[in-house]
XYZ file of N, CA and C in Angstrom:
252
model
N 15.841 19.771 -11.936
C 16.107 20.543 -10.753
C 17.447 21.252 -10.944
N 17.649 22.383 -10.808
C 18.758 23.157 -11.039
C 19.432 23.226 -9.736
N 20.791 23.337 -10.214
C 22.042 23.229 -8.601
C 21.758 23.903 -7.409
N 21.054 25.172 -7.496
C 20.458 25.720 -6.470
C 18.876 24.824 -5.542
N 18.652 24.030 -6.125
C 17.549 23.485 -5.979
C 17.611 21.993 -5.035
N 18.824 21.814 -4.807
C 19.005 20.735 -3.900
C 17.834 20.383 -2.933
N 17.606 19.245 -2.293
C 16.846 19.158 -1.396
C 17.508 18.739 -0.040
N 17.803 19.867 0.379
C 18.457 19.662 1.533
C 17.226 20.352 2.931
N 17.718 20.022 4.079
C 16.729 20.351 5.383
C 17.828 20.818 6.181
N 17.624 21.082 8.102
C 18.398 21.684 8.626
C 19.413 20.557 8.779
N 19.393 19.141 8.683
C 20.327 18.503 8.643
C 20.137 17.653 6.953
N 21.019 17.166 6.473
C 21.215 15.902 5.448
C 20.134 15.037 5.361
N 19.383 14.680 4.086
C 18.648 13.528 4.360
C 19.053 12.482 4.327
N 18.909 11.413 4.611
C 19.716 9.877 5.078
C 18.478 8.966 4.555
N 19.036 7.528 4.235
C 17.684 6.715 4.579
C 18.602 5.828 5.679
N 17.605 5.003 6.523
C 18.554 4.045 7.349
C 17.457 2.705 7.263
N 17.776 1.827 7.556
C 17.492 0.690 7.944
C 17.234 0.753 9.290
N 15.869 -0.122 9.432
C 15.274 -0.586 11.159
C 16.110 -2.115 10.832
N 16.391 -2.174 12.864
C 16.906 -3.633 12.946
C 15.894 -4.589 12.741
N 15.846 -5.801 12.728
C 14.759 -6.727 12.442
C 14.134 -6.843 13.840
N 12.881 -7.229 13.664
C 12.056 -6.888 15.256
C 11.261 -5.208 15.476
N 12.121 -4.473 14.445
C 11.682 -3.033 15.098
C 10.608 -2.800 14.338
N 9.698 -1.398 15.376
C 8.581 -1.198 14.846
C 8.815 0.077 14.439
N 8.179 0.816 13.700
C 8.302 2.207 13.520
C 6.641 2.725 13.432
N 6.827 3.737 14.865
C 5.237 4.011 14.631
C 5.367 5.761 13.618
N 4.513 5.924 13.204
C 4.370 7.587 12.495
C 3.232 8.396 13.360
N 3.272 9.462 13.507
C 2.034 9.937 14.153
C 1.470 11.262 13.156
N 2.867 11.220 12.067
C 2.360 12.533 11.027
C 3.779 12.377 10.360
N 3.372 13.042 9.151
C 4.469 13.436 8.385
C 4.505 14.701 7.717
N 5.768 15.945 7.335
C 5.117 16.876 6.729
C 5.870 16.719 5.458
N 4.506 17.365 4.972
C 5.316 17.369 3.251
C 5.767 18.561 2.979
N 6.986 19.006 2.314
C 7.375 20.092 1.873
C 7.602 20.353 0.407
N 7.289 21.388 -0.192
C 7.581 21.295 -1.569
C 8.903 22.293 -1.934
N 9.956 21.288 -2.594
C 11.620 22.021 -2.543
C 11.558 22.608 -3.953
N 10.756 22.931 -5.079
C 10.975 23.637 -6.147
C 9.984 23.522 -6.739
N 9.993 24.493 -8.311
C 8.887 24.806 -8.636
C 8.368 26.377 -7.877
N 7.122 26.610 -8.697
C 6.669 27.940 -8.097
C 5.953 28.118 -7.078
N 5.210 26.975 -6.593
C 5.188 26.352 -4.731
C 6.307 26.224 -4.096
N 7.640 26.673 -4.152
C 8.776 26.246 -3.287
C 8.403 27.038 -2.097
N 8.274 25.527 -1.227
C 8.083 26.764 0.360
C 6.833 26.084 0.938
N 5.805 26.004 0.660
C 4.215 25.752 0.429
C 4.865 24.298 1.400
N 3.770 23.940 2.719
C 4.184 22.723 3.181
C 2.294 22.308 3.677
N 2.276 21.115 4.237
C 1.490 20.140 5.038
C 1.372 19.299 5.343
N 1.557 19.181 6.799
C 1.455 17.558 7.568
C 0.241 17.007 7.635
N 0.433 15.906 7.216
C -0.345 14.338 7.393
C -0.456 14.165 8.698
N -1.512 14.049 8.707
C -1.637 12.899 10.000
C -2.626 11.356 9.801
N -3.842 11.418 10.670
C -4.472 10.300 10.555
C -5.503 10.230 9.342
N -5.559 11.241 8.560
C -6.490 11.529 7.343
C -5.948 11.392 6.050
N -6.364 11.128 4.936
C -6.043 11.537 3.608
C -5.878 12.937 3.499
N -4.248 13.125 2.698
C -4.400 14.564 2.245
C -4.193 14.596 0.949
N -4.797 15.268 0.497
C -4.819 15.552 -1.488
C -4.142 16.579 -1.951
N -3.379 15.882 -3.079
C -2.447 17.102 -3.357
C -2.687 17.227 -4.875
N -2.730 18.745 -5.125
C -2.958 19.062 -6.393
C -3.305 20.458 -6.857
N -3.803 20.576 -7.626
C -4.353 21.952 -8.051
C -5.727 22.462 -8.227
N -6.601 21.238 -7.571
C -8.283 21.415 -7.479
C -8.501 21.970 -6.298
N -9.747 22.429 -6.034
C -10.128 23.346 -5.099
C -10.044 22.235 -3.982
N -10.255 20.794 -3.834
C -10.347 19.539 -2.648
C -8.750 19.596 -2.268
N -7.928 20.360 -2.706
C -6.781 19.498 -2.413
C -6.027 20.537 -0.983
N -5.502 19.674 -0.185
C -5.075 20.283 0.996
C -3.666 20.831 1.049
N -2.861 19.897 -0.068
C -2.041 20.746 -0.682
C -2.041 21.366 -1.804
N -2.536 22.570 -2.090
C -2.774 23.433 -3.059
C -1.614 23.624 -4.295
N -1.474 23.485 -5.579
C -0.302 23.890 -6.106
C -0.668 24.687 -7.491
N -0.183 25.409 -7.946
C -0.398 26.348 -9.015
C 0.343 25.998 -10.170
N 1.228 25.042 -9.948
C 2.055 24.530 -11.182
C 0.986 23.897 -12.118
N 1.128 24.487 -13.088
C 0.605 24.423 -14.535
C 0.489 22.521 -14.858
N 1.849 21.730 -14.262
C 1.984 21.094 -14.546
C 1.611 19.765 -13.896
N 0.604 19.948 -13.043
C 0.118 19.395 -11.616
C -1.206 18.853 -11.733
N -1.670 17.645 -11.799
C -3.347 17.693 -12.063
C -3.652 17.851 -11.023
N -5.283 17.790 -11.017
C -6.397 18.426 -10.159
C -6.116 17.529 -8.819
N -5.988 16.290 -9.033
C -5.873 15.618 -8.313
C -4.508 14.919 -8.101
N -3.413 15.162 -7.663
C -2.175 14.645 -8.422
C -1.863 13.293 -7.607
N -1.725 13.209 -6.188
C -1.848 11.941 -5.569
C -2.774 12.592 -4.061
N -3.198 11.146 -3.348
C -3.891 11.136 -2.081
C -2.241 11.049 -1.301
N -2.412 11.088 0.413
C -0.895 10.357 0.934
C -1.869 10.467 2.159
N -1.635 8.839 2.978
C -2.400 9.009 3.956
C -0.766 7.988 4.982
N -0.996 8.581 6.467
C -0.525 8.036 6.903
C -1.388 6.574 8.197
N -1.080 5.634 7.877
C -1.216 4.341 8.217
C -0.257 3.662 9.559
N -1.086 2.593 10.277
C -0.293 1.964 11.275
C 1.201 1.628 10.594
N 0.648 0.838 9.303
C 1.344 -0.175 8.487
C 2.817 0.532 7.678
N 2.212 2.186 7.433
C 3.323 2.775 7.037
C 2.559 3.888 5.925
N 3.294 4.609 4.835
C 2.479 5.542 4.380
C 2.321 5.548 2.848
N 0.857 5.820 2.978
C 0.375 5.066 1.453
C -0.313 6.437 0.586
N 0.427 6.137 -0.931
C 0.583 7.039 -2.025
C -0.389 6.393 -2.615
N -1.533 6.942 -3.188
C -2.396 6.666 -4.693
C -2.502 7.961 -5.611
């Protein structure tokens, strides 16, 4: 990733810690792609599998050469959000 290529948003990304007891519900997540020749190209998750890749099934579409057909699923879950 080159210096211009940071992954920054309208604020800083952070990770934080939940207190013990807490729940964290999701109702969607969006994915954004920060470089590469998709820079820009986004899609939110919600209660479905979304496929990301460069095959005609995939909901995130990508043209990078370097991307298989199928590159991962990302589904969002009660439990939290799951990558294959």
């Amino acid at each position: 990733m080159g210096k211009n290529d940071r992954m920054t948003g309208p604020e800083e990304w952070s990770t934080s810690r939940l207190s013990p007891g807490s729940k964290l519900t999701l109702a969607a997540i969006d994915l954004l792609v920060v470089a590469g020749p998709d820079r820009g190209r986004q899609c939110r998750v919600t209660n479905r599998k979304v496929r990301v890749g460069t095959g005609d099934s995939a909901e995130l579409w990508l043209s990078d050469p370097t991307v298989s057909r199928l590159h991962c699923e990302i589904e969002v879950r009660q439990t939290g959000i799951r990558i294959v």
